[in-house]
Coordinates of C-alpha atoms in Angstrom, one line a residue:
M1 CA -29.6 28.7 -70.4
R2 CA -31.4 26.4 -72.7
N3 CA -35.2 26.9 -73.2
P4 CA -37.0 24.4 -70.9
K5 CA -39.6 23.7 -73.6
S6 CA -36.8 22.8 -76.1
R7 CA -35.2 20.5 -73.6
K8 CA -38.6 18.9 -72.8
L9 CA -39.2 18.3 -76.5
E10 CA -35.7 16.8 -76.9
N11 CA -36.3 14.4 -74.1
A12 CA -39.7 13.4 -75.5
L13 CA -38.2 12.9 -78.9
F14 CA -35.4 10.7 -77.4
L15 CA -37.9 8.6 -75.5
F16 CA -40.0 8.2 -78.7
V17 CA -36.9 7.0 -80.6
V18 CA -36.1 4.5 -77.8
Y19 CA -39.7 3.0 -77.9
A20 CA -39.9 3.1 -81.7
F21 CA -36.7 1.0 -82.0
L22 CA -37.8 -1.3 -79.2
F23 CA -41.1 -2.1 -80.9
L24 CA -39.4 -2.4 -84.2
S25 CA -37.0 -5.0 -82.7
I26 CA -39.8 -6.9 -81.0
G27 CA -41.9 -6.9 -84.1
I28 CA -39.2 -8.2 -86.4
L29 CA -38.1 -10.9 -83.9
S30 CA -41.7 -12.0 -83.3
F31 CA -42.3 -12.2 -87.0
F32 CA -39.3 -14.4 -87.4
F33 CA -40.6 -17.0 -84.9
L34 CA -44.1 -16.9 -86.3
F35 CA -42.8 -17.3 -89.9
L36 CA -40.8 -20.3 -88.9
A37 CA -43.8 -21.9 -87.4
K38 CA -46.1 -21.1 -90.3
E39 CA -43.7 -22.6 -92.9
S40 CA -43.3 -25.8 -90.7
L41 CA -46.9 -26.6 -90.1
P42 CA -47.9 -27.7 -93.7
L43 CA -45.6 -30.7 -93.3
F44 CA -47.8 -32.2 -90.6
E45 CA -50.8 -32.3 -92.9
S46 CA -49.0 -35.1 -94.8
V47 CA -46.6 -36.5 -92.2
S48 CA -47.6 -37.4 -88.6
P49 CA -45.5 -35.9 -85.8
P50 CA -44.5 -39.4 -84.4
S51 CA -43.4 -40.4 -87.9
F52 CA -41.4 -37.2 -88.3
F53 CA -39.6 -37.5 -85.0
F54 CA -39.1 -41.2 -84.6
S55 CA -38.7 -42.5 -88.2
S56 CA -35.2 -42.7 -89.6
K57 CA -36.3 -42.7 -93.3
W58 CA -35.5 -39.5 -95.1
N59 CA -36.1 -39.7 -98.8
P60 CA -37.4 -36.4 -100.2
M61 CA -36.7 -37.3 -103.9
A62 CA -38.7 -40.6 -104.1
F63 CA -39.4 -41.2 -107.8
T64 CA -41.5 -44.3 -107.0
G65 CA -43.7 -44.5 -104.0
T66 CA -44.1 -41.8 -101.4
A67 CA -41.4 -39.4 -100.1
S68 CA -40.5 -40.0 -96.5
F69 CA -39.4 -37.5 -93.9
G70 CA -38.0 -38.8 -90.6
I71 CA -35.4 -36.9 -88.6
F72 CA -34.6 -39.4 -85.8
H73 CA -31.0 -40.1 -86.9
F74 CA -30.4 -36.4 -87.6
L75 CA -31.8 -35.4 -84.2
M76 CA -29.7 -38.1 -82.4
G77 CA -26.7 -36.9 -84.4
S78 CA -27.2 -33.3 -83.2
I79 CA -27.6 -34.4 -79.6
S80 CA -24.7 -36.8 -79.6
V81 CA -22.1 -34.5 -81.2
S82 CA -23.2 -31.6 -79.0
F83 CA -23.2 -33.6 -75.8
L84 CA -19.7 -35.1 -76.4
A85 CA -18.4 -31.7 -77.4
L86 CA -19.8 -30.2 -74.2
L87 CA -18.4 -33.0 -72.1
F88 CA -14.8 -32.5 -73.5
S89 CA -15.1 -28.7 -73.3
T90 CA -16.5 -28.7 -69.7
I91 CA -13.7 -30.9 -68.4
L92 CA -10.9 -28.7 -69.9
S93 CA -12.7 -25.4 -69.4
L94 CA -13.1 -26.1 -65.7
G95 CA -9.4 -26.8 -65.3
C96 CA -8.4 -23.8 -67.3
S97 CA -10.7 -21.6 -65.2
I98 CA -9.2 -22.9 -62.0
F99 CA -5.7 -22.1 -63.3
F100 CA -6.8 -18.6 -64.4
A101 CA -8.6 -17.8 -61.2
F102 CA -6.1 -19.2 -58.6
Y103 CA -2.7 -19.9 -60.2
F104 CA -2.3 -17.2 -62.8
W105 CA -1.5 -13.5 -62.0
G106 CA -4.2 -11.0 -62.7
K107 CA -2.4 -8.9 -65.3
G108 CA -1.5 -12.0 -67.3
R109 CA -5.2 -13.1 -67.2
R110 CA -6.2 -9.7 -68.7
I111 CA -3.6 -10.1 -71.4
L112 CA -4.8 -13.6 -72.4
Y113 CA -8.5 -12.9 -72.2
P114 CA -8.4 -11.0 -75.6
L115 CA -6.8 -14.1 -77.1
L116 CA -9.8 -16.1 -75.9
D117 CA -12.1 -13.6 -77.6
L118 CA -10.0 -14.0 -80.7
L119 CA -10.3 -17.8 -80.6
S120 CA -14.1 -17.4 -80.2
G121 CA -14.1 -15.1 -83.3
I122 CA -12.5 -17.6 -85.6
P123 CA -15.1 -18.6 -88.2
S124 CA -16.4 -22.1 -87.9
V125 CA -15.5 -22.8 -91.5
V126 CA -11.8 -22.3 -90.5
Y127 CA -12.3 -24.9 -87.7
G128 CA -13.8 -27.2 -90.3
F129 CA -10.9 -26.5 -92.6
I130 CA -8.4 -27.6 -89.9
G131 CA -10.6 -30.6 -89.2
L132 CA -10.4 -31.7 -92.9
T133 CA -6.7 -31.1 -93.4
V134 CA -5.4 -32.2 -90.1
G135 CA -8.0 -34.2 -88.1
K136 CA -9.4 -36.3 -90.9
P137 CA -6.0 -37.7 -92.1
L138 CA -5.1 -38.4 -88.4
F139 CA -8.3 -40.4 -87.9
L140 CA -7.6 -42.3 -91.2
K141 CA -4.2 -43.4 -89.7
M142 CA -6.1 -44.5 -86.6
G143 CA -8.1 -46.9 -88.7
V144 CA -11.4 -44.9 -89.2
S145 CA -12.5 -45.9 -92.7
T146 CA -13.2 -42.5 -94.1
G147 CA -11.6 -40.3 -91.4
S148 CA -15.0 -38.5 -90.9
C149 CA -16.8 -39.5 -87.7
V150 CA -18.8 -38.2 -84.8
L151 CA -15.8 -38.2 -82.5
L152 CA -13.8 -35.9 -84.8
A153 CA -16.8 -33.5 -85.1
S154 CA -17.2 -33.5 -81.3
I155 CA -13.5 -32.7 -80.7
L156 CA -13.6 -29.8 -83.2
L157 CA -16.9 -28.5 -81.8
S158 CA -15.5 -28.6 -78.2
I159 CA -12.5 -26.4 -79.3
L160 CA -15.0 -24.0 -80.8
I161 CA -17.0 -23.5 -77.6
F162 CA -13.9 -23.5 -75.2
P163 CA -13.6 -19.6 -75.1
F164 CA -17.3 -19.1 -74.1
M165 CA -17.2 -21.7 -71.3
V166 CA -13.8 -20.6 -69.9
D167 CA -15.0 -17.0 -69.8
S168 CA -18.2 -17.8 -68.0
I169 CA -16.7 -20.2 -65.4
T170 CA -13.6 -18.0 -64.7
D171 CA -15.8 -14.9 -64.0
S172 CA -17.8 -16.9 -61.4
M173 CA -14.6 -18.2 -59.7
V174 CA -12.9 -14.8 -59.6
K175 CA -15.9 -13.3 -57.9
L176 CA -16.0 -16.1 -55.3
K177 CA -12.3 -15.8 -54.7
E178 CA -12.5 -12.0 -54.1
Q179 CA -15.4 -12.6 -51.7
Y180 CA -14.3 -15.6 -49.6
F181 CA -10.7 -16.6 -50.4
L182 CA -8.9 -14.4 -47.9
E183 CA -11.4 -15.1 -45.1
A184 CA -11.0 -18.9 -45.7
R185 CA -7.2 -18.6 -45.6
A186 CA -7.5 -16.7 -42.3
L187 CA -9.3 -19.8 -40.9
G188 CA -6.2 -21.8 -41.7
L189 CA -7.6 -23.6 -44.8
S190 CA -5.2 -24.6 -47.6
P191 CA -5.8 -23.2 -51.2
A192 CA -6.5 -26.7 -52.5
Y193 CA -9.0 -27.3 -49.8
I194 CA -10.7 -24.0 -50.5
I195 CA -11.0 -24.7 -54.2
L196 CA -12.2 -28.3 -53.8
R197 CA -14.6 -27.8 -50.8
L198 CA -15.7 -24.2 -51.2
I199 CA -15.2 -22.6 -54.7
L200 CA -16.2 -25.7 -56.8
P201 CA -19.4 -26.5 -54.9
S202 CA -20.3 -22.8 -55.0
S203 CA -19.6 -22.6 -58.7
L204 CA -21.7 -25.6 -59.6
R205 CA -24.6 -23.4 -60.8
S206 CA -22.3 -21.3 -63.0
I207 CA -20.7 -24.4 -64.4
F208 CA -24.1 -25.9 -65.2
L209 CA -25.3 -22.6 -66.7
A210 CA -22.2 -22.5 -68.9
F211 CA -22.9 -26.1 -70.0
L212 CA -26.5 -25.3 -70.9
L213 CA -25.7 -22.1 -72.8
G214 CA -22.8 -23.9 -74.6
S215 CA -25.2 -26.6 -75.6
G216 CA -27.4 -24.0 -77.4
R217 CA -24.3 -22.9 -79.4
A218 CA -23.2 -26.4 -80.1
L219 CA -26.7 -27.6 -81.3
G220 CA -26.8 -24.9 -84.0
E221 CA -23.2 -25.2 -85.3
T222 CA -23.2 -25.9 -89.0
M223 CA -20.1 -25.5 -91.0
A224 CA -17.4 -27.0 -88.8
V225 CA -19.5 -30.1 -88.0
M226 CA -20.8 -30.5 -91.6
M227 CA -17.3 -30.6 -93.0
V228 CA -16.0 -33.5 -90.8
V229 CA -19.0 -35.6 -89.5
G230 CA -19.5 -37.5 -92.8
N231 CA -23.1 -36.4 -93.4
A232 CA -24.7 -39.9 -93.6
N233 CA -28.2 -40.8 -92.5
L234 CA -27.0 -43.3 -89.8
F235 CA -27.5 -43.7 -86.1
P236 CA -24.5 -41.9 -84.6
K237 CA -21.7 -44.0 -83.4
L238 CA -18.4 -42.7 -82.0
L239 CA -16.1 -43.8 -84.9
S240 CA -18.7 -43.8 -87.7
K241 CA -20.4 -41.2 -89.8
G242 CA -23.4 -39.2 -88.8
E243 CA -25.4 -36.1 -89.7
T244 CA -26.9 -33.2 -87.7
I245 CA -30.1 -31.3 -88.3
A246 CA -28.1 -28.1 -89.1
S247 CA -26.0 -30.0 -91.7
L248 CA -29.2 -31.4 -93.2
I249 CA -30.6 -28.0 -93.7
A250 CA -27.4 -26.6 -95.2
L251 CA -26.9 -29.4 -97.6
E252 CA -30.5 -29.7 -98.9
M253 CA -32.0 -26.3 -98.8
G254 CA -30.6 -25.4 -102.2
S255 CA -32.2 -28.4 -103.9
A256 CA -35.6 -28.1 -102.2
E257 CA -38.4 -26.8 -104.4
Y258 CA -40.1 -23.7 -103.0
H259 CA -43.2 -24.7 -101.0
S260 CA -42.7 -28.4 -101.6
L261 CA -43.1 -31.0 -98.9
H262 CA -39.3 -31.2 -98.8
Y263 CA -39.1 -27.4 -98.2
H264 CA -41.6 -27.6 -95.3
A265 CA -39.7 -30.6 -93.8
L266 CA -36.5 -28.6 -93.7
Y267 CA -38.4 -25.7 -92.0
A268 CA -39.9 -28.2 -89.5
S269 CA -36.4 -29.5 -88.8
G270 CA -35.2 -25.9 -88.1
L271 CA -38.2 -25.5 -85.8
V272 CA -37.1 -28.6 -83.8
L273 CA -33.7 -27.1 -83.4
L274 CA -35.3 -23.9 -82.2
L275 CA -37.5 -25.7 -79.7
L276 CA -34.4 -27.5 -78.3
V277 CA -32.7 -24.2 -77.8
A278 CA -35.8 -22.7 -76.2
L279 CA -35.9 -25.7 -73.8
I280 CA -32.3 -25.1 -72.9
H281 CA -32.9 -21.4 -72.2
L282 CA -35.9 -22.3 -70.0
L283 CA -33.6 -24.6 -68.0
V284 CA -31.1 -21.7 -67.7
K285 CA -33.8 -19.5 -66.3
M286 CA -34.8 -22.2 -63.8
V287 CA -31.1 -22.6 -62.7
E288 CA -30.6 -18.8 -62.4
K289 CA -33.7 -18.7 -60.1
P290 CA -33.9 -21.9 -58.0
S291 CA -37.2 -20.7 -56.5
I292 CA -38.8 -21.4 -59.9
L293 CA -37.7 -25.0 -59.7
L294 CA -39.0 -25.3 -56.1
R295 CA -42.4 -23.9 -57.1
I296 CA -42.6 -26.2 -60.2
F297 CA -41.9 -29.3 -58.2
R298 CA -43.7 -28.1 -55.1
I299 CA -40.7 -28.4 -52.8
G300 CA -41.4 -25.9 -50.0
N301 CA -42.7 -22.4 -50.4
K302 CA -41.4 -19.1 -51.7
K303 CA -39.9 -18.1 -48.3
K304 CA -38.0 -21.4 -48.2
A305 CA -36.9 -20.9 -51.8
L306 CA -35.5 -17.5 -51.2
Q307 CA -33.7 -18.8 -48.1
W308 CA -32.0 -21.5 -50.2
E309 CA -31.1 -19.0 -52.9
K310 CA -29.3 -16.7 -50.3
T311 CA -27.3 -19.4 -48.6
T312 CA -23.7 -18.2 -48.6
P313 CA -20.7 -20.4 -49.4
R314 CA -19.2 -19.3 -46.0
L315 CA -21.4 -21.9 -44.3
L316 CA -19.6 -24.6 -46.3
V317 CA -16.3 -23.5 -44.7
L318 CA -17.5 -23.0 -41.2
K319 CA -19.2 -26.4 -41.0
K320 CA -16.0 -28.2 -42.0
R321 CA -13.6 -29.6 -39.5
T322 CA -10.0 -28.6 -39.7
Q323 CA -8.7 -30.7 -42.5
A324 CA -5.6 -32.8 -42.9
P325 CA -3.1 -31.5 -45.4
L326 CA -4.2 -32.1 -49.0
S327 CA -0.7 -32.3 -50.5
L328 CA -1.6 -35.0 -53.1
S329 CA -4.9 -33.3 -53.9
A330 CA -3.1 -30.0 -54.2
V331 CA -0.5 -31.4 -56.7
L332 CA -3.2 -33.2 -58.8
L333 CA -5.4 -30.1 -58.9
F334 CA -2.5 -27.9 -60.0
L335 CA -1.5 -30.4 -62.7
Y336 CA -5.1 -30.8 -63.9
S337 CA -5.6 -27.0 -64.2
L338 CA -2.1 -26.4 -65.8
L339 CA -2.7 -29.2 -68.4
S340 CA -6.1 -27.9 -69.3
F341 CA -4.7 -24.4 -69.7
L342 CA -1.9 -25.6 -71.9
L343 CA -4.2 -27.7 -74.1
I344 CA -6.6 -24.9 -74.7
F345 CA -3.9 -22.3 -75.6
S346 CA -1.9 -24.8 -77.5
A347 CA -5.0 -25.3 -79.7
L348 CA -5.1 -21.5 -80.2
L349 CA -1.4 -21.3 -81.1
F350 CA -1.7 -24.3 -83.4
F351 CA -4.6 -22.8 -85.4
F352 CA -2.7 -19.6 -86.1
L353 CA 0.8 -21.0 -86.6
Y354 CA -0.5 -23.9 -88.8
I355 CA -2.5 -21.6 -91.1
F356 CA 0.3 -19.0 -91.2
Y357 CA 2.8 -21.7 -92.1
K358 CA 0.6 -23.1 -94.9
G359 CA -0.8 -19.8 -96.2
Y360 CA 1.9 -17.1 -96.0
K361 CA 3.5 -18.2 -99.3
V362 CA 0.3 -17.5 -101.2
I363 CA -0.1 -13.9 -99.9
S364 CA 0.9 -11.3 -102.5
P365 CA -0.4 -8.0 -103.9
S366 CA -2.0 -9.9 -106.8
F367 CA -3.7 -12.4 -104.4
L368 CA -5.2 -9.6 -102.4
L369 CA -6.1 -7.2 -105.2
E370 CA -7.2 -9.5 -108.1
A371 CA -10.4 -11.5 -108.8
P372 CA -10.2 -15.3 -108.9
K373 CA -9.4 -17.0 -112.2
G374 CA -8.6 -20.4 -113.7
M375 CA -10.3 -23.3 -115.4
V376 CA -11.4 -24.3 -111.9
L377 CA -12.3 -21.0 -110.4
G378 CA -9.9 -19.9 -107.7
E379 CA -6.8 -21.9 -108.9
E380 CA -5.4 -18.6 -110.1
G381 CA -6.0 -14.9 -109.4
G382 CA -6.9 -13.6 -106.0
I383 CA -9.7 -12.9 -103.5
F384 CA -10.4 -9.2 -103.7
P385 CA -14.1 -9.6 -104.6
A386 CA -14.5 -11.9 -101.6
I387 CA -12.9 -9.4 -99.3
T388 CA -15.1 -6.5 -100.5
G389 CA -18.2 -8.8 -100.4
S390 CA -17.6 -9.8 -96.8
L391 CA -17.1 -6.2 -95.8
A392 CA -20.4 -5.2 -97.6
F393 CA -22.4 -8.0 -95.9
S394 CA -20.9 -7.2 -92.5
L395 CA -21.2 -3.4 -92.6
T396 CA -24.8 -3.5 -93.9
A397 CA -25.7 -6.0 -91.1
L398 CA -24.1 -3.7 -88.6
V399 CA -26.0 -0.7 -89.8
L400 CA -29.3 -2.6 -89.8
S401 CA -28.8 -4.0 -86.2
G402 CA -26.8 -1.2 -84.5
L403 CA -29.5 1.3 -83.6
P404 CA -32.2 -1.2 -82.7
S405 CA -29.8 -3.1 -80.4
L406 CA -28.5 0.2 -78.8
F407 CA -32.0 1.6 -78.0
T408 CA -33.3 -1.8 -76.9
S409 CA -30.5 -2.1 -74.4
I410 CA -31.1 1.5 -73.2
F411 CA -34.8 0.7 -72.6
M412 CA -33.9 -2.6 -70.7
V413 CA -31.4 -0.9 -68.4
F414 CA -32.9 2.6 -67.8
Y415 CA -36.6 2.4 -68.6
A416 CA -37.9 -1.2 -68.1
K417 CA -39.4 -1.9 -64.7
E418 CA -38.5 -5.1 -62.9
G419 CA -41.1 -7.8 -63.4
R420 CA -42.5 -10.4 -65.7
K421 CA -42.5 -8.2 -68.8
K422 CA -38.8 -7.4 -68.5
E423 CA -38.0 -11.0 -67.7
S424 CA -40.0 -12.2 -70.8
L425 CA -38.2 -9.7 -73.0
H426 CA -34.9 -10.8 -71.7
F427 CA -35.8 -14.5 -72.3
F428 CA -36.9 -13.6 -75.8
I429 CA -33.6 -11.9 -76.6
H430 CA -31.5 -14.6 -75.1
L431 CA -33.5 -17.2 -77.0
L432 CA -32.7 -15.4 -80.2
S433 CA -29.0 -15.5 -79.3
G434 CA -29.2 -19.3 -79.4
V435 CA -31.1 -19.6 -82.7
P436 CA -28.9 -21.6 -85.1
S437 CA -27.5 -19.4 -87.8
I438 CA -28.6 -21.8 -90.5
V439 CA -32.2 -21.3 -89.4
L440 CA -31.8 -17.5 -89.8
G441 CA -30.4 -18.2 -93.3
L442 CA -33.4 -20.4 -94.0
F443 CA -35.8 -17.6 -92.9
S444 CA -34.1 -14.9 -95.0
Y445 CA -33.9 -17.3 -98.0
S446 CA -37.7 -17.9 -98.1
L447 CA -38.9 -14.4 -97.2
F448 CA -36.5 -12.1 -98.9
V449 CA -35.0 -14.1 -101.8
Y450 CA -38.4 -15.7 -102.9
Q451 CA -41.4 -13.9 -101.4
L452 CA -40.1 -10.3 -101.5
K453 CA -38.2 -11.0 -104.8
L454 CA -35.0 -9.5 -103.6
G455 CA -33.1 -12.5 -105.0
R456 CA -29.6 -13.5 -103.9
S457 CA -28.2 -10.1 -102.8
V458 CA -26.1 -8.3 -100.2
L459 CA -29.3 -7.0 -98.6
S460 CA -30.9 -10.5 -98.2
G461 CA -27.8 -11.9 -96.6
A462 CA -27.2 -8.8 -94.5
I463 CA -30.7 -9.0 -93.0
A464 CA -30.0 -12.6 -91.8
L465 CA -26.7 -11.5 -90.4
A466 CA -28.3 -8.5 -88.7
I467 CA -30.8 -10.7 -86.9
M468 CA -27.9 -13.0 -85.9
I469 CA -25.8 -10.2 -84.3
F470 CA -28.7 -8.2 -82.8
P471 CA -28.7 -10.2 -79.5
F472 CA -24.9 -10.4 -79.5
I473 CA -24.8 -6.5 -79.5
E474 CA -27.8 -6.0 -77.2
I475 CA -26.7 -8.3 -74.4
R476 CA -23.2 -6.8 -74.3
M477 CA -24.5 -3.2 -74.4
E478 CA -26.8 -4.0 -71.5
K479 CA -23.7 -5.1 -69.5
I480 CA -21.9 -1.9 -70.4
F481 CA -24.7 0.3 -69.3
E482 CA -25.2 -1.7 -66.1
E483 CA -21.6 -1.0 -65.1
V484 CA -22.0 2.8 -65.2
P485 CA -21.5 3.9 -61.6
K486 CA -24.8 4.6 -59.9
S487 CA -23.3 7.6 -58.2
Y488 CA -23.0 9.3 -61.6
L489 CA -26.7 8.8 -62.3
Q490 CA -27.8 9.8 -58.8
S491 CA -25.7 13.0 -59.0
S492 CA -27.3 13.9 -62.3
E493 CA -30.8 13.3 -61.0
S494 CA -30.1 15.4 -57.9
L495 CA -29.2 18.3 -60.1
G496 CA -32.6 18.1 -61.8
C497 CA -31.5 16.5 -65.1
S498 CA -34.0 14.2 -66.8
K499 CA -33.2 10.5 -67.4
G500 CA -33.0 11.1 -71.2
Y501 CA -30.6 14.1 -70.8
T502 CA -28.4 12.0 -68.4
I503 CA -28.2 9.1 -70.9
R504 CA -27.4 11.4 -73.9
R505 CA -25.0 13.7 -72.2
L506 CA -23.3 11.5 -69.6
V507 CA -23.9 7.7 -70.2
L508 CA -23.4 7.6 -74.0
P509 CA -20.3 9.8 -74.2
Y510 CA -18.5 7.9 -71.4
T511 CA -19.4 4.5 -72.7
L512 CA -18.8 5.3 -76.4
P513 CA -15.4 3.5 -76.7
E514 CA -16.8 0.3 -75.2
L515 CA -19.9 0.6 -77.3
L516 CA -17.8 0.9 -80.4
S517 CA -15.7 -2.1 -79.2
T518 CA -18.9 -4.1 -79.1
M519 CA -19.9 -3.0 -82.5
L520 CA -16.5 -4.0 -83.9
L521 CA -16.7 -7.5 -82.3
A522 CA -20.2 -7.9 -83.8
F523 CA -18.7 -6.9 -87.2
C524 CA -16.0 -9.6 -86.8
F525 CA -18.7 -12.1 -85.8
A526 CA -20.7 -11.3 -89.0
L527 CA -17.5 -11.4 -91.1
G528 CA -16.9 -15.0 -90.3
A529 CA -20.5 -16.3 -90.5
T530 CA -21.2 -18.6 -93.4
P531 CA -24.7 -20.3 -93.0
P532 CA -26.8 -17.0 -93.0
I533 CA -25.4 -16.1 -96.5
L534 CA -25.2 -19.6 -97.9
F535 CA -28.5 -19.3 -99.9
T536 CA -29.3 -15.6 -99.5
G537 CA -26.5 -13.5 -101.0
G538 CA -23.2 -15.4 -101.2
V539 CA -22.2 -16.8 -104.7
A540 CA -19.2 -18.7 -106.1
F541 CA -18.2 -15.7 -108.3
A542 CA -19.2 -12.1 -108.6
K543 CA -17.5 -8.8 -109.0
S544 CA -17.2 -6.4 -106.0
P545 CA -20.7 -5.4 -105.1
T546 CA -21.9 -2.1 -106.4
S547 CA -25.4 -2.1 -104.8
L548 CA -27.3 -3.8 -102.0
L549 CA -29.3 -5.7 -104.5
S550 CA -26.4 -7.4 -106.2
P551 CA -25.0 -10.8 -105.1
A552 CA -21.5 -11.0 -103.7
M553 CA -18.6 -13.3 -102.9
A554 CA -17.7 -13.7 -99.2
L555 CA -14.4 -15.0 -97.6
P556 CA -15.9 -17.9 -95.6
L557 CA -18.0 -19.1 -98.5
H558 CA -15.0 -18.8 -100.9
L559 CA -12.9 -20.8 -98.4
Y560 CA -15.5 -23.5 -98.2
L561 CA -15.7 -23.7 -102.0
L562 CA -11.9 -24.0 -102.4
L563 CA -11.9 -26.8 -99.9
V564 CA -14.7 -28.7 -101.8
Q565 CA -12.7 -28.3 -105.1
G566 CA -9.5 -29.6 -103.4
G567 CA -6.3 -30.2 -105.5
S568 CA -4.3 -27.1 -106.3
S569 CA -7.0 -24.9 -104.8
L570 CA -6.0 -26.1 -101.3
S571 CA -3.0 -23.8 -101.0
R572 CA -5.2 -20.8 -101.9
A573 CA -7.6 -22.0 -99.2
Y574 CA -4.8 -21.6 -96.7
G575 CA -4.1 -18.1 -97.9
T576 CA -7.8 -17.2 -97.7
A577 CA -8.0 -18.5 -94.2
L578 CA -4.9 -16.5 -93.2
V579 CA -6.5 -13.3 -94.6
M580 CA -9.7 -13.9 -92.6
L581 CA -7.7 -14.5 -89.4
F582 CA -5.6 -11.4 -90.0
L583 CA -8.8 -9.3 -90.4
L584 CA -10.2 -10.8 -87.2
L585 CA -7.0 -10.1 -85.4
I586 CA -7.1 -6.5 -86.3
G587 CA -10.7 -6.1 -85.4
N588 CA -10.3 -7.9 -82.0
G589 CA -7.2 -5.9 -81.3
I590 CA -8.9 -2.6 -81.8
A591 CA -11.9 -3.7 -79.8
S592 CA -9.6 -4.7 -76.9
L593 CA -7.8 -1.3 -76.9
L594 CA -11.1 0.5 -76.9
T595 CA -12.4 -1.5 -74.0
A596 CA -9.1 -0.9 -72.0
Y597 CA -9.4 2.8 -72.8
C598 CA -12.9 2.9 -71.5
H599 CA -12.0 1.1 -68.3
R600 CA -9.1 3.5 -67.6
K601 CA -11.4 6.4 -68.3
W602 CA -13.9 5.2 -65.7
Q603 CA -11.2 4.6 -63.1
K604 CA -10.1 8.3 -63.4

């Protein structure tokens, strides 16, 4: 038997570690938001808020007269590109979700879901690469003067957010199907009628939630949009150039003098993006809890709100008359869902097959193991320093964010009491998940590169990446812990085991494969991120990093630079993109196997 005092000390130490990492996480995240606000405010001493928001004049380098900072066109560009992308994505994602939930067999869905995860893991710079090499020439043939336009950026962005929206909507529909489909069929209702009159009305909230959360992702997207939108300070029109706030920050941060008005204007632009994302997440909270909406608009009381919230979709069926056969509707519904499914997975296959076809000829031992060379850097040699640099950035970020996210999720699931404090912390973490990655790069650039004198280094870039992947890991780990069977926890408690002992000896060992899978997915997410390292640690050329304080190359940044150079560098860009996709394929494959292993273990 173990000494009770020793076990008590062990439990107290575990609880101390949980709270220590929790407060560390909250402190760092709070500092990030406060720092962003602090660096933004000096702008408004010289520029009035109405002028900043509603003027379209942006001239930070005025040699005569006064510099002007108006983000109206950039703000409209961000909103226009995001809204169009979400519109395209919602239409196709809804159809694909219906096909997955009602026309596709369950095992096939479980096989294709990892492919969706893989599509979501493709770096945005690769999407931009395809947009430049395939989309732009296509739009030129269609008569668009430069090939770059708002419509092309929207289409590319819609493909980028497909996986997230399909995953969210399909989960909702599968749950509703399991709950009501057999019962509705027993009443004599046809499958098409059930989908159109029962499942879709009941899924409206989930669809709207997916739309809102997708908009947070779309607003902050940088590289893919920046590479095809044209980057011109114009009011956005469908077939003309435009520019988004994220693109503005990425293009001008390198030329902004530290603590100049230009510098503060870029920070203020980042703050506007953050406020838009915060507004979206506030709407998400309201949609998740309709009683909040009712109280805000004073429609009824709390009892009425709860009654509305608990209304079951079954009533929608029972109140309907026996319907006439919906043969035409059934055929159209099937065709719509099948076409959506084929379009989405055709995009996935096209991305991989096109890059493989264009890039496999470049792949060789020398390409993988040598440094880039040539009069124009990258025309000769290989990408080995970029591979090692990407691994260094991603592994360091994973180390920095792994334990804080793990212990924060343990606190949220096993220690936090239901109430406003827990809801506020949840909102805080979900808000961080929607912060544009370019804003995280902006924060790290100012604080670590300049103020703390770390310079461009692996550490500076890794900190920005760590903040980016923290909510990615924490939210997924929460879901893993919430899926632990309650009977296991109750049995452990009835045997007199403490909560800390149960978590250490039961919960963590049994969920370890899925936790490792989450960490691996976060590593892949960091591996493909470009904006956070753009001005913090990534450089055009460096040897393989030997310390955390040295700068490094990175695969996504190297790919972007090869694209900018064009010419003979383009074939090597395809090879670089193929290597990135191959690394992501390996990472996602291992993560899927670990998750499947964990699920089989629980079922036993």
